[in-house]
Tab-separated table of C-alpha atoms in Angstrom:
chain	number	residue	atom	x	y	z
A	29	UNK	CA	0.000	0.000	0.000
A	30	UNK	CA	2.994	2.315	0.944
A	31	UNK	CA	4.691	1.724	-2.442
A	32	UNK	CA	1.900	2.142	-4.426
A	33	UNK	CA	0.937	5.161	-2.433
A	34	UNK	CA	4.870	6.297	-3.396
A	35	UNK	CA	4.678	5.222	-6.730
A	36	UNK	CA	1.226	7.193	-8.035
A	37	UNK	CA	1.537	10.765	-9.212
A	38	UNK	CA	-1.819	12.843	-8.240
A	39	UNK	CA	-3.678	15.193	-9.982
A	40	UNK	CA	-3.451	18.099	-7.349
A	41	UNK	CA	-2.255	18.051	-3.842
A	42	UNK	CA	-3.660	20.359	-1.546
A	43	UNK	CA	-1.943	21.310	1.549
A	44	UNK	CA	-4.265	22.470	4.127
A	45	UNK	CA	-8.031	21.040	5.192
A	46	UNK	CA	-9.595	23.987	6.488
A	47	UNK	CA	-12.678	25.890	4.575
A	48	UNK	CA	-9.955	26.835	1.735
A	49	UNK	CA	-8.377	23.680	0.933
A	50	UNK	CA	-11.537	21.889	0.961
A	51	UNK	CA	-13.220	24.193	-0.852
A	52	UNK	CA	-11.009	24.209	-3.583
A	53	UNK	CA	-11.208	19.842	-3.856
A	54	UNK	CA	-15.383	20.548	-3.601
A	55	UNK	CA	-15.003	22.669	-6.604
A	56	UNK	CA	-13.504	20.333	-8.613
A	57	UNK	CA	-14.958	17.147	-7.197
A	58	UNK	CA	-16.795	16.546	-10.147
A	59	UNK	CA	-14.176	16.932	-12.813
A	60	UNK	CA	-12.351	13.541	-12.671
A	61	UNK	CA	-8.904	14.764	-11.447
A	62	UNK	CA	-7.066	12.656	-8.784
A	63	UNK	CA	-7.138	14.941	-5.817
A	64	UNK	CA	-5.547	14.168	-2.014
A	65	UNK	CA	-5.802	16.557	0.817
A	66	UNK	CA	-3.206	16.801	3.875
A	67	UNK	CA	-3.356	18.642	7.290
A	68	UNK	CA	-1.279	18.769	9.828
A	69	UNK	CA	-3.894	19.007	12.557
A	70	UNK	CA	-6.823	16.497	13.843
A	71	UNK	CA	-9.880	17.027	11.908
A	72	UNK	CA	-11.856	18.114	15.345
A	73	UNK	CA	-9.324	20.887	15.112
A	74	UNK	CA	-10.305	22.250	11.880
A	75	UNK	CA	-14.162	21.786	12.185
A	76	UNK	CA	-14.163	23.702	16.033
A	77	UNK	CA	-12.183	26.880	15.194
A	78	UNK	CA	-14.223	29.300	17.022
A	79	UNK	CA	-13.685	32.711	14.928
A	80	UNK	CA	-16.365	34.340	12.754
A	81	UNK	CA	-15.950	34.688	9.097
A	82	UNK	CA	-17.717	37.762	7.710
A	83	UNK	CA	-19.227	36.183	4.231
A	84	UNK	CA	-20.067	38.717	0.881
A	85	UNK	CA	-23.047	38.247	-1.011
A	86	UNK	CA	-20.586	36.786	-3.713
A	87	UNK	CA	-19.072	34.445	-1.205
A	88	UNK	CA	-22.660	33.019	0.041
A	89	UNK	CA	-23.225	32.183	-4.168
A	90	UNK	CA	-19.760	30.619	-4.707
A	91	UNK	CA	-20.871	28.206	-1.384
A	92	UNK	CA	-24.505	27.832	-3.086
A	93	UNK	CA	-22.725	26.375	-6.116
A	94	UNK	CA	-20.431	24.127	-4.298
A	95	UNK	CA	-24.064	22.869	-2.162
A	96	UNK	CA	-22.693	23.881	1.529
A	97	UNK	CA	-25.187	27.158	2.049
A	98	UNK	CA	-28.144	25.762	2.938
A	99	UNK	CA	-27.631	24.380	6.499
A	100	UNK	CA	-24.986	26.037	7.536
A	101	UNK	CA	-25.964	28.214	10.103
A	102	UNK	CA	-25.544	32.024	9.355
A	103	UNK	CA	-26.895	35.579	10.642
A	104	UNK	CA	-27.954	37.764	7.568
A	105	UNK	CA	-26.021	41.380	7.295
A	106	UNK	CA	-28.862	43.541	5.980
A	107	UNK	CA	-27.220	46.918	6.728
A	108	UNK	CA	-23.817	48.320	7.123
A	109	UNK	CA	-23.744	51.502	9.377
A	110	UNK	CA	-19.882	53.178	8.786
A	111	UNK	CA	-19.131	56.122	10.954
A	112	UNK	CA	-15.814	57.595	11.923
A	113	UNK	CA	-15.132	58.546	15.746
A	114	UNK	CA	-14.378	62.162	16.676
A	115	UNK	CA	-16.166	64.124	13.536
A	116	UNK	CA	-18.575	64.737	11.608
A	117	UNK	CA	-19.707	62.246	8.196
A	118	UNK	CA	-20.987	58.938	8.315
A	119	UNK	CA	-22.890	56.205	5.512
A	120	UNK	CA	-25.247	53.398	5.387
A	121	UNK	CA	-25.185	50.678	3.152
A	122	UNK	CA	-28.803	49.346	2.313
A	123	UNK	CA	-29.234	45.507	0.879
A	124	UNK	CA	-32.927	46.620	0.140
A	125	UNK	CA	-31.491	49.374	-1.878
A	126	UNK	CA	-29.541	46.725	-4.013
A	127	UNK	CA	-32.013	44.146	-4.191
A	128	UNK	CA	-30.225	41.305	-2.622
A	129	UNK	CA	-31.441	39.396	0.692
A	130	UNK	CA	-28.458	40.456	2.744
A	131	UNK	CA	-24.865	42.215	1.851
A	132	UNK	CA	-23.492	39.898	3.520
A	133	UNK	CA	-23.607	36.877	6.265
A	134	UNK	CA	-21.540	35.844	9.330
A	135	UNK	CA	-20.986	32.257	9.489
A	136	UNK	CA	-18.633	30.715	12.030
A	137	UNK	CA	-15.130	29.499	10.572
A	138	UNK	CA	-15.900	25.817	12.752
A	139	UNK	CA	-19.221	25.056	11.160
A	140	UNK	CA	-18.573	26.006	7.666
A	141	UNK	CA	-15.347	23.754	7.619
A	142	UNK	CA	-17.632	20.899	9.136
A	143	UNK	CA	-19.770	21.575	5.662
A	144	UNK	CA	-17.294	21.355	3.301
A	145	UNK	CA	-15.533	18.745	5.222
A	146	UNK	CA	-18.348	16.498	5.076
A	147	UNK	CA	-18.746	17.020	1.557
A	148	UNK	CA	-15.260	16.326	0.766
A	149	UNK	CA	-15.584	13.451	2.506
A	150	UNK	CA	-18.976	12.193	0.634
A	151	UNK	CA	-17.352	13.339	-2.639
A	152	UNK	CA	-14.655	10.442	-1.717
A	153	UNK	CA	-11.849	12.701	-1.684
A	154	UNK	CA	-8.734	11.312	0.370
A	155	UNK	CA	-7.908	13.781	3.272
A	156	UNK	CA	-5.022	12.669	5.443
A	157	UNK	CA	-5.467	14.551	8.770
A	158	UNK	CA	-2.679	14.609	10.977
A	159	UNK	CA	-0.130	14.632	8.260
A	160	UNK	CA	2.616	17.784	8.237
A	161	UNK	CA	4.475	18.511	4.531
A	162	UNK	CA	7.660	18.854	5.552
A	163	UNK	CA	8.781	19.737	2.520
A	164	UNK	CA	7.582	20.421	-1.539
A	165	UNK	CA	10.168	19.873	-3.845
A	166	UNK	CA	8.912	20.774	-7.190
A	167	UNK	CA	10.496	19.220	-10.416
A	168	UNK	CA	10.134	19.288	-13.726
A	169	UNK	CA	7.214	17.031	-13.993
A	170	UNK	CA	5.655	16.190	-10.391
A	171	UNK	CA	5.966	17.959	-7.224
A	172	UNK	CA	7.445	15.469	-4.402
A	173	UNK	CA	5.465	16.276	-0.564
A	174	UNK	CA	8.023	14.592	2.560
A	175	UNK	CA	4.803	13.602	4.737
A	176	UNK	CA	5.370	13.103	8.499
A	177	UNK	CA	2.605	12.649	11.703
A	178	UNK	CA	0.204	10.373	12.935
A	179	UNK	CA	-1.757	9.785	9.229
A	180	UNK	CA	0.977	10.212	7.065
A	181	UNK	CA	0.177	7.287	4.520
A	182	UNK	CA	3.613	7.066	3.134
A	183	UNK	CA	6.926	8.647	3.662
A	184	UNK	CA	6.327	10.441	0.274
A	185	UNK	CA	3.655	11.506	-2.145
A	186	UNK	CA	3.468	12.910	-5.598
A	187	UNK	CA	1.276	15.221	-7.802
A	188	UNK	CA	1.303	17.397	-10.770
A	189	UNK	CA	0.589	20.236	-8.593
A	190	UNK	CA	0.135	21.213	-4.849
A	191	UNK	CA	-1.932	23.998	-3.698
A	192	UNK	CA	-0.599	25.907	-0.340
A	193	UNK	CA	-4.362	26.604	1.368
A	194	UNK	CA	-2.835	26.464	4.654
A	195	UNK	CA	0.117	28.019	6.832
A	196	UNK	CA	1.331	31.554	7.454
A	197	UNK	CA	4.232	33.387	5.010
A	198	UNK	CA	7.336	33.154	6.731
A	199	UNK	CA	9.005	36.863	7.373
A	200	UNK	CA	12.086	37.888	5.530
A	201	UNK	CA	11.206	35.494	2.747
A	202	UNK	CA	12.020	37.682	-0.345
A	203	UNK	CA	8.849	36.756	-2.270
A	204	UNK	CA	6.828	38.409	0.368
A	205	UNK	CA	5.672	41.951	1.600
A	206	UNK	CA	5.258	42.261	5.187
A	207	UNK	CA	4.160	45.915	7.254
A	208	UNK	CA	3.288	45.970	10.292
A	209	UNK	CA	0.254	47.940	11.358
A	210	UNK	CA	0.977	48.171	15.218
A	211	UNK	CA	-2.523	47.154	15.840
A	212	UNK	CA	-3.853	43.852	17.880
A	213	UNK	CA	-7.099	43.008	17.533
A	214	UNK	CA	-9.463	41.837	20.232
A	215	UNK	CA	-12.661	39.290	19.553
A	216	UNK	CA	-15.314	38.511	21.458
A	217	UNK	CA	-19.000	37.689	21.544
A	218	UNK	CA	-21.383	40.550	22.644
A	219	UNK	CA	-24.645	40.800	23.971
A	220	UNK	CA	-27.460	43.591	22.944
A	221	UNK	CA	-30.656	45.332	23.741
A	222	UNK	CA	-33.066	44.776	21.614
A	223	UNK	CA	-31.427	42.560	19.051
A	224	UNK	CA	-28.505	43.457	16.120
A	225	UNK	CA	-31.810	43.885	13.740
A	226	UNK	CA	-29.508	42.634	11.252
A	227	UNK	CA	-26.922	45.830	11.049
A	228	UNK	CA	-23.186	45.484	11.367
A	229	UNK	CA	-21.770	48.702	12.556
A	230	UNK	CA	-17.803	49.738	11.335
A	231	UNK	CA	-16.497	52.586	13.907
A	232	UNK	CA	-13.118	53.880	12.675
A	233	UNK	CA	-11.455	55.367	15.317
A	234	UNK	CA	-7.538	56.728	15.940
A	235	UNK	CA	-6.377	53.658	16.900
A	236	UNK	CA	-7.984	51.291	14.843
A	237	UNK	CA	-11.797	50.214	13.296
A	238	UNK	CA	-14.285	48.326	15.907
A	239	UNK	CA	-16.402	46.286	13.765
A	240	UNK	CA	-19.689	44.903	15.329
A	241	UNK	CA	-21.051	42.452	13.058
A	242	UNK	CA	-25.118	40.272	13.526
A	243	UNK	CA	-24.417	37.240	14.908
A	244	UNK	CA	-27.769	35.310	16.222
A	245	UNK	CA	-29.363	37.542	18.600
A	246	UNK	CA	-25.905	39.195	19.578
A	247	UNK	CA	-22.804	40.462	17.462
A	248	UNK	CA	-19.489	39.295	17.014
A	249	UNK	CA	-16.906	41.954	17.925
A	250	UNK	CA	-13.611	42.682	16.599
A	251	UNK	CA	-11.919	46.047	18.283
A	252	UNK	CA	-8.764	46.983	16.811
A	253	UNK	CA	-6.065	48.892	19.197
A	254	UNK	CA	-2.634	49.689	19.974
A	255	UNK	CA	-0.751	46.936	22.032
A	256	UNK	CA	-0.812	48.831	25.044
A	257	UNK	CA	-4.559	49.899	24.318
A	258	UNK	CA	-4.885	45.416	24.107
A	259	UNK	CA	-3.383	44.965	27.353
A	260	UNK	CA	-5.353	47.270	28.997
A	261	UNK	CA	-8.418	46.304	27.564
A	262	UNK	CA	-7.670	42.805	28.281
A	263	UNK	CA	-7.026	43.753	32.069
A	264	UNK	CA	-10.038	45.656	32.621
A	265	UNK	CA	-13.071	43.240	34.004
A	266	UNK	CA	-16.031	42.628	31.778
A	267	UNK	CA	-18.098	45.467	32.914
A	268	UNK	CA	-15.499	47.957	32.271
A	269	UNK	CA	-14.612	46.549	29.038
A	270	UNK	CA	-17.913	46.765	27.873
A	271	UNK	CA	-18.021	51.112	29.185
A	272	UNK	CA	-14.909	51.670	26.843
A	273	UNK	CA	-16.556	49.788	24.429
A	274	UNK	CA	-19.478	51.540	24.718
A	275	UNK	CA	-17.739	55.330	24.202
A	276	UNK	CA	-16.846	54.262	20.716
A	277	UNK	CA	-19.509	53.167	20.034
A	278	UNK	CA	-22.221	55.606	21.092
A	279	UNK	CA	-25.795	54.979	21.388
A	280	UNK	CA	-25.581	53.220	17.957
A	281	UNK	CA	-26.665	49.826	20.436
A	282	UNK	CA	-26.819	49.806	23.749
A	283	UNK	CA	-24.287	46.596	24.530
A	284	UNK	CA	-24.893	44.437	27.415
A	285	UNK	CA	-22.330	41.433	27.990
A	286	UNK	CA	-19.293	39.883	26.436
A	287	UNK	CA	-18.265	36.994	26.214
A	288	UNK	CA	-14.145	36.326	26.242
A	289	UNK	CA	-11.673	38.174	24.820
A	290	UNK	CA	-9.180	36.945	22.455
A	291	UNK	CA	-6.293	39.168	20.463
A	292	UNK	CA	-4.080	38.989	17.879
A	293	UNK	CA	-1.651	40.998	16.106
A	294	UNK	CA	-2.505	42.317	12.683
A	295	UNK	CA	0.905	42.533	9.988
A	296	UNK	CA	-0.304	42.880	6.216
A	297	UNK	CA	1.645	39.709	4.759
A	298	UNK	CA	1.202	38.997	1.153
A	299	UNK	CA	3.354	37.361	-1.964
A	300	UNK	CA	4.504	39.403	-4.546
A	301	UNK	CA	3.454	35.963	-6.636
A	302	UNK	CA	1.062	33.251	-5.751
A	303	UNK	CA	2.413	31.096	-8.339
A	304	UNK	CA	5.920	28.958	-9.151
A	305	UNK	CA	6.838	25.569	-10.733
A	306	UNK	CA	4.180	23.172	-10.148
A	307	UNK	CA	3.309	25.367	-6.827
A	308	UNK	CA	0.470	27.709	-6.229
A	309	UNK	CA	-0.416	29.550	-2.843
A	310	UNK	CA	-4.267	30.570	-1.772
A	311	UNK	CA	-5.910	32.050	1.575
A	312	UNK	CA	-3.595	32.651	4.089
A	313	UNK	CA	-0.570	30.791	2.462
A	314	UNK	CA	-1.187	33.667	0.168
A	315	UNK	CA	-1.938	36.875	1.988
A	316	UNK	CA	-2.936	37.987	5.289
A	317	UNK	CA	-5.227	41.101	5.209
A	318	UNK	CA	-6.274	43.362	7.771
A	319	UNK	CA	-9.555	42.703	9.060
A	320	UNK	CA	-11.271	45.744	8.251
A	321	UNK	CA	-14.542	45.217	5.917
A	322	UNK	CA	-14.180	41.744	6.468
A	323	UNK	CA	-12.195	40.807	3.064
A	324	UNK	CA	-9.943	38.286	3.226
A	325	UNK	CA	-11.977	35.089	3.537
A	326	UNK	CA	-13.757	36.318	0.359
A	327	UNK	CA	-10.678	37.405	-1.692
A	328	UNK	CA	-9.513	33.346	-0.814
A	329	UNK	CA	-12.710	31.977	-2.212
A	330	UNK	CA	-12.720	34.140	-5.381
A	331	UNK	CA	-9.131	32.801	-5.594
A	332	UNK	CA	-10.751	28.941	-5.208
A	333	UNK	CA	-13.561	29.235	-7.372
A	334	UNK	CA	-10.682	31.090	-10.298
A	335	UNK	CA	-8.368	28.378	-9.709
A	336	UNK	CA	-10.535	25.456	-10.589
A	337	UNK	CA	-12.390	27.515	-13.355
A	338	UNK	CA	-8.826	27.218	-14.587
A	339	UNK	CA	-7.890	23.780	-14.260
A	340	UNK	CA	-10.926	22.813	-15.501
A	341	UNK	CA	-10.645	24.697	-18.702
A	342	UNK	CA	-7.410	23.473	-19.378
A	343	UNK	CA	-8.508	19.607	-18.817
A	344	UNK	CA	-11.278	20.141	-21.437
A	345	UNK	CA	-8.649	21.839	-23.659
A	346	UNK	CA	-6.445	18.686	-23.272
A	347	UNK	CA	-9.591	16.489	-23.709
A	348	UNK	CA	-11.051	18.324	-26.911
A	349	UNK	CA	-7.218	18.369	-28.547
A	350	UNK	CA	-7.348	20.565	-31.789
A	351	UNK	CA	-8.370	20.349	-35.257
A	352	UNK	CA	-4.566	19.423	-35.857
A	353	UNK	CA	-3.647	17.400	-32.635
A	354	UNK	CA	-5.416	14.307	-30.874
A	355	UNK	CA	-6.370	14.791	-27.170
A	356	UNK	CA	-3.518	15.377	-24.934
A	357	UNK	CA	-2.198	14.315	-20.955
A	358	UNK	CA	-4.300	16.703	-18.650
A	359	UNK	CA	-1.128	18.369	-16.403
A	360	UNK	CA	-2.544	20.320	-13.840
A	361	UNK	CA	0.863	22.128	-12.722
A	362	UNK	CA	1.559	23.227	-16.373
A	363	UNK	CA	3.105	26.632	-16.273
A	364	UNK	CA	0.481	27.778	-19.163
A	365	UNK	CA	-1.977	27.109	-16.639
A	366	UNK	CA	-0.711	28.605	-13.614
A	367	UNK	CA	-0.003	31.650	-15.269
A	368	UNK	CA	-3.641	32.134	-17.038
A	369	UNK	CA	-4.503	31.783	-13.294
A	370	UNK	CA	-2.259	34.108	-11.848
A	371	UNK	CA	-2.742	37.236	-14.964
A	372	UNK	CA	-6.658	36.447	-14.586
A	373	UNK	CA	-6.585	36.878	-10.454
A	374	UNK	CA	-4.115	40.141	-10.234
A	375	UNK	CA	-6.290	42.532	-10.493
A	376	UNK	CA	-8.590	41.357	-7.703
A	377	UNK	CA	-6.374	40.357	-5.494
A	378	UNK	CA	-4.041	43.518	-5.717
A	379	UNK	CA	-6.764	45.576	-5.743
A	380	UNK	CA	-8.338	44.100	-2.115
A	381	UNK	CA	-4.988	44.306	0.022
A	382	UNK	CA	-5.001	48.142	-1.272
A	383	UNK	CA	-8.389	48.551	-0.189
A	384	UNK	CA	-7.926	47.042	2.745
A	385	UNK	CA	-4.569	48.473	3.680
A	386	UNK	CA	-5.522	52.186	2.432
A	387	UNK	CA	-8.682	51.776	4.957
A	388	UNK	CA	-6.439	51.672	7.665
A	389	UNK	CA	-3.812	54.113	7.163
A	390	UNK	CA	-6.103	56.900	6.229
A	391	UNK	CA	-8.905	55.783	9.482
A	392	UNK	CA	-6.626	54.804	11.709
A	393	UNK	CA	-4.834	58.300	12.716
A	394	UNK	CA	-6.036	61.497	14.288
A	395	UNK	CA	-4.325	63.908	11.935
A	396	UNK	CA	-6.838	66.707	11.758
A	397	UNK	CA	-6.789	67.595	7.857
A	398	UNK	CA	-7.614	63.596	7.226
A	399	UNK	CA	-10.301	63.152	10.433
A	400	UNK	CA	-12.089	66.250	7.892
A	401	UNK	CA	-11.615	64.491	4.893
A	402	UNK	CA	-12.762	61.218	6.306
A	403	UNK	CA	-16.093	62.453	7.167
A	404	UNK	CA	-16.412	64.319	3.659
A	405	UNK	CA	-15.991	61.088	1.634
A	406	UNK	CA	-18.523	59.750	4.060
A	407	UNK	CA	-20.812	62.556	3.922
A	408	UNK	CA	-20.146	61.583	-0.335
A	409	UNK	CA	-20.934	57.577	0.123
A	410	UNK	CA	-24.110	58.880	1.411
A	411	UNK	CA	-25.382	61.653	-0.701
A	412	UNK	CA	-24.401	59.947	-4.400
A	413	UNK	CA	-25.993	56.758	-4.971
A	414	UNK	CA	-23.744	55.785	-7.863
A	415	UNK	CA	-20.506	55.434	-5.771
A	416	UNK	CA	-22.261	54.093	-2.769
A	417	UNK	CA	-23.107	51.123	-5.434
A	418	UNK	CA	-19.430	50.799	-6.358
A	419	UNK	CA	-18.247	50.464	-2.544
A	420	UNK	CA	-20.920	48.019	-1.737
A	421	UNK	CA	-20.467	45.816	-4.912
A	422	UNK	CA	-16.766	46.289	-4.615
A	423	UNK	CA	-17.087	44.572	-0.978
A	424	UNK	CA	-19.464	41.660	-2.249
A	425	UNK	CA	-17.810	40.696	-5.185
A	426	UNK	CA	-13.551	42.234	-5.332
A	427	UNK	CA	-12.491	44.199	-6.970
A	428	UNK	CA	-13.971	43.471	-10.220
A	429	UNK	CA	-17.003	44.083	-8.832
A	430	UNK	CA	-18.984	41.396	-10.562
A	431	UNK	CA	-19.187	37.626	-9.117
């Protein structure tokens, strides 16, 4: 079993079995390719994270099509309240006025990887949990994966290509950009009067955004601050807490409990390329974004859904041949292919970790001149329709603003 196991080139490996990786082998479950997965952690790992995922209008069709929406349990974001602290300006986003169900959902990142997990594993896709690649050595025709841990199946495996979905971008690698914003975000779980009635609030203030987004009867916070701000936040007891929290936000929603607090710093990592020989990188193996607006789940599954639009393209190219050539070996780590991929992606991607990123450093100060121009282009989101519909579509569907 272990030889044969050696011996076989797959289709496409995919490193990583959280919501991207599996997401990617859903997508393509239906096209014939040989596909294995491999994580290094337990499978009860992947399917209890406990973090929210904020989920575009785009995203929730791209999970329709791969038949994981309905089920999973979600809270609909109907409305999208932005307001900057400390002036004047502020904008709300309307899914009536667009005439879509919601702008967007919140889902969390546990239960939708339990989803696509299952499906994966009714599809019949191999997924080796507990099984670190040690290393990818890409050659000229296969990539070669060192496997090691508890459900490694052989000391070795081979495919035509491997897909990073998994694992952060190691600093001082020259490939990728790193800055860091000086900003740790805490999460928690918050109570409400009266119910969320289905509006996420986004509060920019000087030292970073606090995002309340619907979650069940409640909201799901993420309040961005200096370190120091973090640490005294974190100290403070949960009725405290809750009166800072409360000043920034105003009487937008009168908050009433929390649930615990967990931080994390927040560096904008990113690779100047996603692709190389027989090697592509997606989600987080590919960039790390700033939480503000929510982006870079979505920007990951637009990156899926391209990826196996591509491969499958290509294996219908190789099926079809030409009017001068008979049908040809489907490779799925061609270079032709990986770079289609990569030109047709680079203007979405790009364009989202310079939204995101330009968010921050123009919210996230209290330079006078800016705090005035702030609430201008706010006071502008509001008052013209027409670029209000370009920010809102921009956030549901990238940068190309169509899904």
């Amino acid at each position: 079993m272990a030889d044969e196991t050696h011996d076989r080139v797959h289709d496409l490996l995919i490193v990583g079995a959280g919501p991207v990786g599996l997401a990617l082998a859903l997508a393509l479950k239906d096209a014939g390719l040989d596909i294995v997965l491999a994580d290094a952690r337990a499978r009860e790992a992947v399917t209890k994270d406990p973090r929210d995922l904020a989920l575009a209008h785009g995203t929730r069709l791209t999970l329709q099509r791969l038949g994981v929406w309905n089920g999973l349990p979600s809270t609909a974001i109907e409305h999208i309240h932005i307001s900057h602290q400390g002036g004047l300006g502020r904008t709300l986003i309307d899914a009536a006025e667009h005439e879509l169900p919601a702008l967007g959902y919140v889902a969390s990142a546990g239960a939708l990887a339990a989803a696509l997990r299952e499906a994966v594993d009714a599809a019949g896709i191999p997924v080796f949990d507990e099984t670190e690649i040690t290393n990818l050595a890409a050659g000229e025709d296969d990539v070669i994966a060192s496997l090691a841990g508890a459900g490694r199946p052989a000391p070795t495996l081979r495919a035509r290509l491997a897909a990073c979905a998994e694992g952060g971008l190691r600093a001082g690698d020259p490939n990728v950009v790193e800055h860091d914003y000086g900003q740790h975000a805490l999460i928690a779980d918050v109570q409400v009067a009266g119910g969320n009635r289905h509006t996420a609030f986004e509060r920019f203030t000087p030292q970073g955004p606090v995002a309340l987004l619907p979650k069940g009867d409640g909201y799901a916070l993420v309040h961005v601050a200096r370190p120091e701000t973090a640490d005294e936040l974190l100290a403070l007891d949960d009725a405290a807490y809750l009166a800072r929290l409360q000043t920034h936000i105003g009487g937008r929603a009168r908050l009433t409990g929390v649930g615990p607090r967990l931080r994390y710093p927040l560096v904008l990592r990113y690779r100047r390329s996603t692709i190389a020989q027989r090697t592509v990188w997606l989600g987080n193996a590919a960039q790390t974004l700033h939480p503000v607006a929510g982006q870079g789940f979505n920007l990951a599954l637009r990156d899926v859904w391209a990826l196996a639009d591509a491969l499958l393209r290509a294996r219908e190219a190789a099926r079809r041949g030409s009017a001068d050539t008979a049908p040809s070996p489907f490779d799925a780590g061609a270079a032709a292919v990986l770079a289609r991929y990569a030109n047709a992606r680079g203007l979405d991607r790009l364009g989202t970790i310079r939204f995101t990123d330009t968010l921050v450093r123009v919210f996230s100060n209290d330079f006078a001149p800016l705090r005035h121009a702030r609430g201008a282009a706010l006071f502008a989101l509001d008052l013209i329709p027409p670029l209000r519909n370009f920010v809102a579509r921009r956030m549901m569907f990238g940068a190309r603003a169509w899904p």
